[in-house]
mmCIF file of C-alpha atoms in Angstrom:
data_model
loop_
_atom_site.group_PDB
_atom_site.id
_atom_site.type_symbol
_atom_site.label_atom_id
_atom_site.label_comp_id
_atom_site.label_asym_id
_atom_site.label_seq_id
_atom_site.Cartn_x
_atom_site.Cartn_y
_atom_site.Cartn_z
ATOM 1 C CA UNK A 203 47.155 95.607 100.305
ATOM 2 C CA UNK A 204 46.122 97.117 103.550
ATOM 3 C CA UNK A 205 43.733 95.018 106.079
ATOM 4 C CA UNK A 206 45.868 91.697 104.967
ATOM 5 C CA UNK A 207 47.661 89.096 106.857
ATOM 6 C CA UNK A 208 50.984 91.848 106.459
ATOM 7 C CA UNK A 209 51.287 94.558 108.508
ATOM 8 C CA UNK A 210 52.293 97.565 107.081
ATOM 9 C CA UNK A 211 55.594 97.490 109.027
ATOM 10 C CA UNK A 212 55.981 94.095 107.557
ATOM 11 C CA UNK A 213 54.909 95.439 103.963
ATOM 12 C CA UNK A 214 57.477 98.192 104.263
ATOM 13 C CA UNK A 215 60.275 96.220 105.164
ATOM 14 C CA UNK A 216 59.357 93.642 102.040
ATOM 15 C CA UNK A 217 59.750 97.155 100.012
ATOM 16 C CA UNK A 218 62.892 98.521 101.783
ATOM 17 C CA UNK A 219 64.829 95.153 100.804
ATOM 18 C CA UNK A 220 63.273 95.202 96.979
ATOM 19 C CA UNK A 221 64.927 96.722 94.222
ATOM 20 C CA UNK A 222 62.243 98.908 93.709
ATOM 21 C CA UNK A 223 63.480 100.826 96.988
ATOM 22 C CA UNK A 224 67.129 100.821 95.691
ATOM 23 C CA UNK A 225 67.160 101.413 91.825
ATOM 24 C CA UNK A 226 66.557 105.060 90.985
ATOM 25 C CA UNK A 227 67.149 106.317 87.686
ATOM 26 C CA UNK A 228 70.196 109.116 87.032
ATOM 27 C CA UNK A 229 67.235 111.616 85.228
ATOM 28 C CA UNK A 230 65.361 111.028 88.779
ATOM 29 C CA UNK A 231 68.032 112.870 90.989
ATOM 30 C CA UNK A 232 69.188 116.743 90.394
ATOM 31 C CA UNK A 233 71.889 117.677 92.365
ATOM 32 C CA UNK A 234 69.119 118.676 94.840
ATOM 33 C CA UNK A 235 67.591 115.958 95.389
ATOM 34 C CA UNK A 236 70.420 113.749 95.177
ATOM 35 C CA UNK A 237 71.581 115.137 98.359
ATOM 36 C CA UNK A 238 67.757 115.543 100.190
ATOM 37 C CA UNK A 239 66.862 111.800 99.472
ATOM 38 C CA UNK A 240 70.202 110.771 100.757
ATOM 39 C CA UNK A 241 68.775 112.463 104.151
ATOM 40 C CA UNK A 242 65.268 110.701 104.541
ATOM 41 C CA UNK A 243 65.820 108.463 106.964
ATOM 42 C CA UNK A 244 63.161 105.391 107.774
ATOM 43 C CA UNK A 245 62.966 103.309 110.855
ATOM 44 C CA UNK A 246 60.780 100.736 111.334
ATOM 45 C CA UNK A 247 59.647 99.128 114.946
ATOM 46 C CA UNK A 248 57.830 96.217 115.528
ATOM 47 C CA UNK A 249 54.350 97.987 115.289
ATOM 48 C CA UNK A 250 55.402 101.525 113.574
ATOM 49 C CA UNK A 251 58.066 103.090 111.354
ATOM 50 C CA UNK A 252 59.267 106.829 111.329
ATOM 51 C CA UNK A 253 60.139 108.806 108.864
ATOM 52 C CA UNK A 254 62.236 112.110 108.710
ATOM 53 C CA UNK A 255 64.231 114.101 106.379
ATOM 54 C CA UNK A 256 65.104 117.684 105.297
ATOM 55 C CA UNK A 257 62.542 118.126 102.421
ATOM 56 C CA UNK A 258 59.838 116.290 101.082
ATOM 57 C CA UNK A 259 58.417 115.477 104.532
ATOM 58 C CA UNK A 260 55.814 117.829 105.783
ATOM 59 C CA UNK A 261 53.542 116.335 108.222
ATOM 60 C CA UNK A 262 51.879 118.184 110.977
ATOM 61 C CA UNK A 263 53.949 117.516 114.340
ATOM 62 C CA UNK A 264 51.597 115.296 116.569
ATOM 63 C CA UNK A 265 50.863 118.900 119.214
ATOM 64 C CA UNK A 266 47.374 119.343 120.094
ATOM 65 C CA UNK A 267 45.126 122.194 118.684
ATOM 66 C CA UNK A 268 44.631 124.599 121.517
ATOM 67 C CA UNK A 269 43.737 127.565 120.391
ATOM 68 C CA UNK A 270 40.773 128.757 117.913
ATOM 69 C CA UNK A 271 42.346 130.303 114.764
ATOM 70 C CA UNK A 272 39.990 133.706 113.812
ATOM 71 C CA UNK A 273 39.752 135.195 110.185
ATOM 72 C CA UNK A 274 39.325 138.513 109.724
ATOM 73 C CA UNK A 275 36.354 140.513 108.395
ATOM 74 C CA UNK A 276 36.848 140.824 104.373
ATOM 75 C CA UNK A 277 37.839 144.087 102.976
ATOM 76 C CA UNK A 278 38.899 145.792 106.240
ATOM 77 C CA UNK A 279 42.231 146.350 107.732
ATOM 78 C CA UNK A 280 42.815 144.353 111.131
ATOM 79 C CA UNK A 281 44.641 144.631 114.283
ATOM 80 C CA UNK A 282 47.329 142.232 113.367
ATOM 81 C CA UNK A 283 47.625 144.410 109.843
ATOM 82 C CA UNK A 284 48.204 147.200 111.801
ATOM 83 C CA UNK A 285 50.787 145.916 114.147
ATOM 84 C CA UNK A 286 52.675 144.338 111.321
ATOM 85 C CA UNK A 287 53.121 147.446 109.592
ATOM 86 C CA UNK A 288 54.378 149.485 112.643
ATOM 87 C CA UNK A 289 56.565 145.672 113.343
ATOM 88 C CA UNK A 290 57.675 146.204 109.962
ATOM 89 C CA UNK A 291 58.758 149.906 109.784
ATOM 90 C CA UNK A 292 60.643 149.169 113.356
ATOM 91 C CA UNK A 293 62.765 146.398 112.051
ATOM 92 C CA UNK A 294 63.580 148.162 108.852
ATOM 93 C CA UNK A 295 64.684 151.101 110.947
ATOM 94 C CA UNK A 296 66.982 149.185 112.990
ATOM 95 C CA UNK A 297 68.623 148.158 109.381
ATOM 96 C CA UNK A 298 68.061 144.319 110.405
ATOM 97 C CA UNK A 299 65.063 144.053 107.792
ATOM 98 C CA UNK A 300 67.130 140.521 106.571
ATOM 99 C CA UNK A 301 65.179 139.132 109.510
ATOM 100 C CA UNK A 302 61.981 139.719 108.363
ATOM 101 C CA UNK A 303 59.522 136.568 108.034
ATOM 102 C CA UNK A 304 56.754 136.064 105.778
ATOM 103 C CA UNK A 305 52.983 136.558 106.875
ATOM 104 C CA UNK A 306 51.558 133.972 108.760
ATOM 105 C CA UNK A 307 49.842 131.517 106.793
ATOM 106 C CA UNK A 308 46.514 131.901 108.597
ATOM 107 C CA UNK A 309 45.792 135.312 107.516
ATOM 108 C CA UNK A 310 47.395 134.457 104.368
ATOM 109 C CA UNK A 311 44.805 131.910 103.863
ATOM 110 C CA UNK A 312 42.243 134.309 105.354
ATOM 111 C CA UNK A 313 43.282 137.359 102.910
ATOM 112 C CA UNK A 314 42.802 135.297 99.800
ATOM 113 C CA UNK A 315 39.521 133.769 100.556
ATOM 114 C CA UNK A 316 37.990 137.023 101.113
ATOM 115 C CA UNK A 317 39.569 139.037 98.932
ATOM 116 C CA UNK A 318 41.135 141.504 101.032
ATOM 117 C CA UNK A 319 42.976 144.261 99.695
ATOM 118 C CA UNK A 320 46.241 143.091 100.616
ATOM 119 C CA UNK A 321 45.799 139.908 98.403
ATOM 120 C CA UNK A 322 45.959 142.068 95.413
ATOM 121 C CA UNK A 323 42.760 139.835 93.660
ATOM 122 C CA UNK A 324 41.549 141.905 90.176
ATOM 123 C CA UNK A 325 38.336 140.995 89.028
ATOM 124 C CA UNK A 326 38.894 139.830 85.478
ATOM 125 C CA UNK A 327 38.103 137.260 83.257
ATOM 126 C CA UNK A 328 41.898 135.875 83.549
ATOM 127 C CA UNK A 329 41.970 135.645 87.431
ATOM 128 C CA UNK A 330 40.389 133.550 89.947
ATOM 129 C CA UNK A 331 37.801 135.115 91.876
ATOM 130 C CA UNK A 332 38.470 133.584 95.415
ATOM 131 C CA UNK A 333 35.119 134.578 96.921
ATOM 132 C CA UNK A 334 33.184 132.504 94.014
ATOM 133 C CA UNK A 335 36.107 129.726 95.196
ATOM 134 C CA UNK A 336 34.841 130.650 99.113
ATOM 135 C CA UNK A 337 31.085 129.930 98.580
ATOM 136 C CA UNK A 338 31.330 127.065 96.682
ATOM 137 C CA UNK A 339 29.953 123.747 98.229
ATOM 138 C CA UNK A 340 32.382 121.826 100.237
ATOM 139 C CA UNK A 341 35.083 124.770 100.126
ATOM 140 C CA UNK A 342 37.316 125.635 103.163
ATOM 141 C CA UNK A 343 36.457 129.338 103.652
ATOM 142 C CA UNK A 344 38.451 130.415 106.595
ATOM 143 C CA UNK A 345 41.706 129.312 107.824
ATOM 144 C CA UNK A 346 39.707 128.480 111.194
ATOM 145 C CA UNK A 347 37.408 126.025 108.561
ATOM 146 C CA UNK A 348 40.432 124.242 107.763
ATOM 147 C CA UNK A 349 41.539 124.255 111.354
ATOM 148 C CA UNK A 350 38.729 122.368 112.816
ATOM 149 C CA UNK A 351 38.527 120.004 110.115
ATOM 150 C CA UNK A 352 42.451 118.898 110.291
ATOM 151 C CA UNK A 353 42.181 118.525 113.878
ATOM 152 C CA UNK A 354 38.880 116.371 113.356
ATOM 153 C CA UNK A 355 40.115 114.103 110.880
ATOM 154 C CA UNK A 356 43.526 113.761 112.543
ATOM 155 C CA UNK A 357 42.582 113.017 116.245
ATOM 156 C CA UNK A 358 43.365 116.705 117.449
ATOM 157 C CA UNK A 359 46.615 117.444 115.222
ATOM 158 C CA UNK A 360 47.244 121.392 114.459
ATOM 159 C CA UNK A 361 47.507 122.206 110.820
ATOM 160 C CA UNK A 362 50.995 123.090 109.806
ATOM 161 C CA UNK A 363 51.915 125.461 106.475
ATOM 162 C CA UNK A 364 51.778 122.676 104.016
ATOM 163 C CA UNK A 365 48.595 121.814 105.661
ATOM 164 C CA UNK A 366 46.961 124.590 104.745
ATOM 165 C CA UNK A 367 48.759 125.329 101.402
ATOM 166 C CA UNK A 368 46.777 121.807 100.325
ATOM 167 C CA UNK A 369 43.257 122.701 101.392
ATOM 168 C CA UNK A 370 43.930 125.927 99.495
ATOM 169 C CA UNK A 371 44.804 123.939 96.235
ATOM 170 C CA UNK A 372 42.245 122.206 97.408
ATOM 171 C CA UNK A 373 39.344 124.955 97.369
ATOM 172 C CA UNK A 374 40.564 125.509 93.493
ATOM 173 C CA UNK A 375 39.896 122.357 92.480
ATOM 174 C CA UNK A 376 36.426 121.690 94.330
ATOM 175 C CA UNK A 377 35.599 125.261 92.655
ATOM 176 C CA UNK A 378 36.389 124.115 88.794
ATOM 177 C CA UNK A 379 33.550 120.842 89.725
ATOM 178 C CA UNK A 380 36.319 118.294 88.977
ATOM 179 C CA UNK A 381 35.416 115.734 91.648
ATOM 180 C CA UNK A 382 33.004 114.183 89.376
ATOM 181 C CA UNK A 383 31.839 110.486 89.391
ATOM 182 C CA UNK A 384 34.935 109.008 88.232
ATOM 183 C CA UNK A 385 37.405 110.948 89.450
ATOM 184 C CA UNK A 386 40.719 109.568 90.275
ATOM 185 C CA UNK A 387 44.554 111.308 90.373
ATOM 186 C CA UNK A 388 47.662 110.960 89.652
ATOM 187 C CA UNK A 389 49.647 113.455 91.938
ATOM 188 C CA UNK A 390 53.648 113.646 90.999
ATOM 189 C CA UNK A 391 55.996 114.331 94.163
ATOM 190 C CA UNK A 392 53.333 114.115 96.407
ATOM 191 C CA UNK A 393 55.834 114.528 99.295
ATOM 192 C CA UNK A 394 54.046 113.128 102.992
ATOM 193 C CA UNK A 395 50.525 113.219 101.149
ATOM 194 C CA UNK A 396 49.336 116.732 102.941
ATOM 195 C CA UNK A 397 46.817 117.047 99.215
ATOM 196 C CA UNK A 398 46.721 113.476 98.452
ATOM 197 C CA UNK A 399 44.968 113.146 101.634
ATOM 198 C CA UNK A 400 42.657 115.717 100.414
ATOM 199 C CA UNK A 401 42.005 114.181 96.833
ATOM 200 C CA UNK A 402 41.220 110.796 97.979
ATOM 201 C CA UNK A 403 38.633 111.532 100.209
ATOM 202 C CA UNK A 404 37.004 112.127 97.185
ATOM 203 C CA UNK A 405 38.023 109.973 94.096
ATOM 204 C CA UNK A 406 35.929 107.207 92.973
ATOM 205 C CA UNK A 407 38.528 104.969 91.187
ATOM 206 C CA UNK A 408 42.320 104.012 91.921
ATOM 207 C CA UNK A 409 44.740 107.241 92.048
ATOM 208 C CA UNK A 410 48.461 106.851 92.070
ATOM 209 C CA UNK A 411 51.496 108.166 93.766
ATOM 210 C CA UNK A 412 54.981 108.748 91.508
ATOM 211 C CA UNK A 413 57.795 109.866 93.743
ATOM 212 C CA UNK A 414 61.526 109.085 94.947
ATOM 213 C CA UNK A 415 61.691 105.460 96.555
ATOM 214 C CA UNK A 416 62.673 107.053 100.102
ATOM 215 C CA UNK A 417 60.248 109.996 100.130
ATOM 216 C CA UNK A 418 57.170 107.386 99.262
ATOM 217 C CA UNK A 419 57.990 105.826 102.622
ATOM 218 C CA UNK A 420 57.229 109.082 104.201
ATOM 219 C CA UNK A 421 53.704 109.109 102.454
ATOM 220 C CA UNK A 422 53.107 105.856 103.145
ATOM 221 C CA UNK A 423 53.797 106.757 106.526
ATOM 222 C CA UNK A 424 51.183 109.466 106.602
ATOM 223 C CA UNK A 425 48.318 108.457 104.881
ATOM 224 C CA UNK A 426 48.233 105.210 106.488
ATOM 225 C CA UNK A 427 48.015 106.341 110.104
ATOM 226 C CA UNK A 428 45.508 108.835 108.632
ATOM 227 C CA UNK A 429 43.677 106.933 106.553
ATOM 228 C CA UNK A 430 43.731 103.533 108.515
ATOM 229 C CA UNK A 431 41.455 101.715 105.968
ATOM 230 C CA UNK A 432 43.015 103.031 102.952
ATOM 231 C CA UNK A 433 43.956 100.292 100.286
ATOM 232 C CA UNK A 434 47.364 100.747 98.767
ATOM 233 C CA UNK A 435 50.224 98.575 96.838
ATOM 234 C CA UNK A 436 53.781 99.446 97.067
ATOM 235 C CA UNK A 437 56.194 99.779 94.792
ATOM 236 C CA UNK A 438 57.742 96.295 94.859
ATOM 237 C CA UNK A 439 53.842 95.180 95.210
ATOM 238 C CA UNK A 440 52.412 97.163 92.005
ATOM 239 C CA UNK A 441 53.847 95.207 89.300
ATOM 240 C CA UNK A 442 52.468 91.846 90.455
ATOM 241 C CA UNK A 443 48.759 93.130 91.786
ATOM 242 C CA UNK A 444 45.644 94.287 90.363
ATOM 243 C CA UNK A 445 45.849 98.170 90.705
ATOM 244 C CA UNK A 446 41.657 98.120 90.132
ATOM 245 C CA UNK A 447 41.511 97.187 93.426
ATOM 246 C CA UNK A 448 43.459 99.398 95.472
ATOM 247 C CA UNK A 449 42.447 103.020 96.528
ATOM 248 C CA UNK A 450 46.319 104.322 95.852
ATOM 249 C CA UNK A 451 49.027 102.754 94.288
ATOM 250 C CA UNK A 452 52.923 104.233 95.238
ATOM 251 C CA UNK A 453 54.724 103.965 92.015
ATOM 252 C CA UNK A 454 58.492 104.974 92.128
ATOM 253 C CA UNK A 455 60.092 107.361 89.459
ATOM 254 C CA UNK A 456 61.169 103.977 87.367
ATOM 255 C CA UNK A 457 57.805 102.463 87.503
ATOM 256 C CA UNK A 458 55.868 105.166 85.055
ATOM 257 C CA UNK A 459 55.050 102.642 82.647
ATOM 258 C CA UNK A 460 53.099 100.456 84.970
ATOM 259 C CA UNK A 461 50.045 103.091 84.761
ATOM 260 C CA UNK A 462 47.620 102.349 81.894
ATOM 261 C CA UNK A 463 46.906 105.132 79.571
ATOM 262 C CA UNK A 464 43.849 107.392 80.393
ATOM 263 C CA UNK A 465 43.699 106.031 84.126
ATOM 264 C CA UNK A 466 43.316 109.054 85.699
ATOM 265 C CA UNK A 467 40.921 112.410 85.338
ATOM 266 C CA UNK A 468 43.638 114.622 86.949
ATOM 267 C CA UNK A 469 46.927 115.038 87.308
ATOM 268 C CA UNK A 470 48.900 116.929 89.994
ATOM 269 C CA UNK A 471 52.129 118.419 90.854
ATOM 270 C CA UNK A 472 52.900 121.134 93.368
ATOM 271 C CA UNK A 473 56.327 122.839 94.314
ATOM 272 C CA UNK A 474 58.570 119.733 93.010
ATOM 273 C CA UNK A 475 59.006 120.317 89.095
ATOM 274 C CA UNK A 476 61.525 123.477 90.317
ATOM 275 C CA UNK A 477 63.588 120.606 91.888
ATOM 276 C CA UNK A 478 63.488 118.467 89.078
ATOM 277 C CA UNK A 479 66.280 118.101 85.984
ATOM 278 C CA UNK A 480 64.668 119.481 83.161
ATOM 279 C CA UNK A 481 64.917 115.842 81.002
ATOM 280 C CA UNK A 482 62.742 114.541 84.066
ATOM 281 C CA UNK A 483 60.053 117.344 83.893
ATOM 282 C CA UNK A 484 59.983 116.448 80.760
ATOM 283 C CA UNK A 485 59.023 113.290 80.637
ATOM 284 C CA UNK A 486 56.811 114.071 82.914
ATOM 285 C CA UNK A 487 54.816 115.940 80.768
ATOM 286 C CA UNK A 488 55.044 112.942 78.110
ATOM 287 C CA UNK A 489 53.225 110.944 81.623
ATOM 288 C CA UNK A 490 50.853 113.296 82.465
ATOM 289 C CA UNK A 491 49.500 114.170 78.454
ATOM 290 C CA UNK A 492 49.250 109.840 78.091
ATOM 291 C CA UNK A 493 47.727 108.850 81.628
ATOM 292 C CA UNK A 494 45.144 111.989 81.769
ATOM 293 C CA UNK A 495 41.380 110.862 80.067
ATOM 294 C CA UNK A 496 40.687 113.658 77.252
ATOM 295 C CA UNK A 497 39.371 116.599 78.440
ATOM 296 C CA UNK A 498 40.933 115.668 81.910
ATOM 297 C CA UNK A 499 42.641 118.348 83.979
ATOM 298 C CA UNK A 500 46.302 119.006 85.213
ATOM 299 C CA UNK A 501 47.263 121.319 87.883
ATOM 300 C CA UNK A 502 50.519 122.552 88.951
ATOM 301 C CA UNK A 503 51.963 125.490 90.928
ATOM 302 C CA UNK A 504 55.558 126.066 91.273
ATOM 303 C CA UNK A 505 58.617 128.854 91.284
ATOM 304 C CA UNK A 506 58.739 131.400 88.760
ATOM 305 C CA UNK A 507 62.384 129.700 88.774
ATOM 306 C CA UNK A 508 64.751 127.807 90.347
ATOM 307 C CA UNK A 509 67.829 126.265 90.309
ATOM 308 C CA UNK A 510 67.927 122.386 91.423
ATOM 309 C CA UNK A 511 71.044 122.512 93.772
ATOM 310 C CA UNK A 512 71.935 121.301 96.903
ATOM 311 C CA UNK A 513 74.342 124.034 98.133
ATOM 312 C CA UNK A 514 73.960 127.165 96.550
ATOM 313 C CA UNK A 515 76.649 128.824 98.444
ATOM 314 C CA UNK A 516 79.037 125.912 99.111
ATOM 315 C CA UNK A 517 80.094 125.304 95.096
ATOM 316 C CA UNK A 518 79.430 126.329 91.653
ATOM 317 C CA UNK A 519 76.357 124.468 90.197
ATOM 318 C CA UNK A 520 76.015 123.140 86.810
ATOM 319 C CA UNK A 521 72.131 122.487 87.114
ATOM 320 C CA UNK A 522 70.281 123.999 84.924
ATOM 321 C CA UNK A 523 67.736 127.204 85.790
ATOM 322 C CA UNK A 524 63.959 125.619 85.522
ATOM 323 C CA UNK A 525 61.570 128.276 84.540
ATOM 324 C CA UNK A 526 58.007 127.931 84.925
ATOM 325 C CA UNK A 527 57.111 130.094 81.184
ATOM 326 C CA UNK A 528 59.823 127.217 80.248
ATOM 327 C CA UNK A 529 58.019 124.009 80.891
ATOM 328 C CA UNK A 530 57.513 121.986 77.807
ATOM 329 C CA UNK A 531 53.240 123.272 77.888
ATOM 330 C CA UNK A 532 51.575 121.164 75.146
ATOM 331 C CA UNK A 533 49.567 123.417 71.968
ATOM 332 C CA UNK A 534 45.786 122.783 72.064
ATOM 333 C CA UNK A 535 45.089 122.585 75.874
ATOM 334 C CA UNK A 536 42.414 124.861 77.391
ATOM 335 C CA UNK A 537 44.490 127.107 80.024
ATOM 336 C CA UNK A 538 41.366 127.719 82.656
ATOM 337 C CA UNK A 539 44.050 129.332 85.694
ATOM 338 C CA UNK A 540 47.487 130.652 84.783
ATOM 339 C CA UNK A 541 48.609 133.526 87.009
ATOM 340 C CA UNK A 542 50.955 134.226 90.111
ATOM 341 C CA UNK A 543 49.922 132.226 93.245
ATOM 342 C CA UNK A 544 48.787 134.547 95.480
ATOM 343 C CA UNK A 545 49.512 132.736 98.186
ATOM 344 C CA UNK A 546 53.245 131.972 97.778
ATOM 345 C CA UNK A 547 53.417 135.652 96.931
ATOM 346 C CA UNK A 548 52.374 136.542 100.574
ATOM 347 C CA UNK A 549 54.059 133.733 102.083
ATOM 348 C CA UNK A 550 57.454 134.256 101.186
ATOM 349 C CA UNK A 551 60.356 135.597 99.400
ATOM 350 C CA UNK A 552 60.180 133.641 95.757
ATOM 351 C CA UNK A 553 57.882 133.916 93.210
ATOM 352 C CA UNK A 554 55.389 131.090 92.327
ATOM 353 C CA UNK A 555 53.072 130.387 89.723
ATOM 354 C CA UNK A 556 49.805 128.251 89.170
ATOM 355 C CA UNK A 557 48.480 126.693 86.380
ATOM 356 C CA UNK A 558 45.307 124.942 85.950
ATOM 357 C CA UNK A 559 44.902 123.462 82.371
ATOM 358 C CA UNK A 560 42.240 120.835 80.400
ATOM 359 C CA UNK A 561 43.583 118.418 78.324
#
């Protein structure tokens, strides 16, 4: 593990030239991702590696935080509102509305929290209530809250979208009281490790990583430049060590079975299901419903739909459509969220929804 005679350069290398780095399972890789892990790309130095690649790897660029982020006073109409409506009517009037981008995550974040109008929150018994989520102890209230604390943990790093899209998760989670005593998670497709970050600075027992063999370099990456005394096993290192004694353990999409059943109190996945075959999703579920303690909680927010492919435009696709109503939800567990995700909604283009469930 970390803090031993290896370095972690040394330790990836040992796992880049193990065939735990080179055997992936055909279920693992929809057309989708059988092209994007193709295109993560790992280089390692004598005292570093680096890690890019068109999806899966999110981490903040290494650009110091310069400016103060503000949020906006809740309930009223801002400035930037304002301009982005008269921005908005401008573009549309030139006919070039194709260009327009989403809202900037910021006063996304912002809206939410506070329950601005423009968030479209309903008070109801079958919605979150954001401003209970806002005042509850150790939330993120303000985009400039998770601003300062980003830069502070990471040496002066801005947040980036995926940043902020895990503190939000985040905030839901603290709110429901799940970081109890023995909390611990398993987080599926945890891409760079934006929210595993997150979740470890608060579990209490070992949590686990399933992803791609190539992506996991990219968290390992991450979290261990973050998290410099973090304790972890590898893939090629988890079937021979004690997993009691490491903080995280990276297990690759072949190694499901090396988790014990009711190790964990949550389970996670965010935006990587829609990628996913459906076979694979499934078996997920089979993971997640085994490794979960009873009355244990699994989260997930992802597209309404999508369709796994590569290139949408380039060829016919045979993948099937993966539909969020669609996932293979087990009878008998206690649905606490299930609505659109408000913040996807304002972010972009496609549909998402979140789901918040007790086994």
């Amino acid at each position: 593990m970390n803090g031993g005679a290896q370095t972690t350069v040394d330790r990836m290398a040992s796992y880049l030239s193990s065939p735990q780095f080179t055997e992936v399972p055909d279920i693992s890789l929809s057309e989708y991702w059988r092209y994007f892990h193709k295109e993560i790309s790992v280089v390692l130095a004598q005292d570093n590696m680096r890690v890019s690649g068109k999806s899966g790897y999110y981490a903040p660029a290494k650009s110091k935080l310069v400016t103060a982020l503000r949020g906006l006073r809740s309930g009223q109409l801002g400035v930037a509102d304002i301009r982005n409506r008269l921005l908005h009517r401008f573009v549309c009037a030139l006919g070039a509305s194709e260009i327009l981008t989403s809202m900037p995550i910021t006063r996304a974040f912002d809206a939410i929290m506070s329950a601005a109008p423009l968030a479209e929150i309903s008070l109801s018994p079958y919605r979150i209530d954001f401003r209970k989520v806002a005042k509850a102890p150790g939330a993120f209230a303000t985009a400039a809250d998770v601003a300062r604390d980003y830069a502070a943990k990471s040496g002066g790093t801005a947040p980036n979208v995926h940043t902020y899209l895990s503190y939000f998760y985040y905030n839901i989670l603290n709110y429901f009281g799940i970081f109890t005593s023995d909390f611990s998670f398993l987080e599926i497709g945890a891409g760079n490790g934006n929210l595993a970050r997150l979740l470890l600075s608060r579990a209490k027992k070992t949590c686990y990583v399933v992803d791609l063999p190539r992506t996991i370099c990219g968290a390992v990456g991450y979290l261990s430049e973050i998290l410099p005394d973090l304790k972890f096993l590898l893939p090629n290192e988890a079937p021979h060590q004690p997993h009691e004694n490491a903080d995280l353990v990276f297990l690759t999409t072949a190694q499901t079975d090396l988790m014990s059943d009711h190790a964990v109190t949550l389970a996670v996945n965010t935006d990587s299901f829609q990628e996913m075959r459906r076979e694979q999703i499934a078996q997920y579920f089979d993971l997640i419903n085994r490794v979960v303690v009873p009355r244990g909680y699994f989260f997930t927010n992802n597209r309404v739909e999508k369709i796994p492919a590569a290139d949408e435009l380039e060829r016919e696709t045979l993948e099937q459509v993966n539909r969020f109503s669609e996932f293979p939800w087990r009878p008998g567990h206690e649905v606490l969220v299930y609505e659109i995700s408000r913040i996807i909604r304002l972010l972009g283009r496609d549909a998402a929804f979140m789901r918040f469930e007790r086994l």
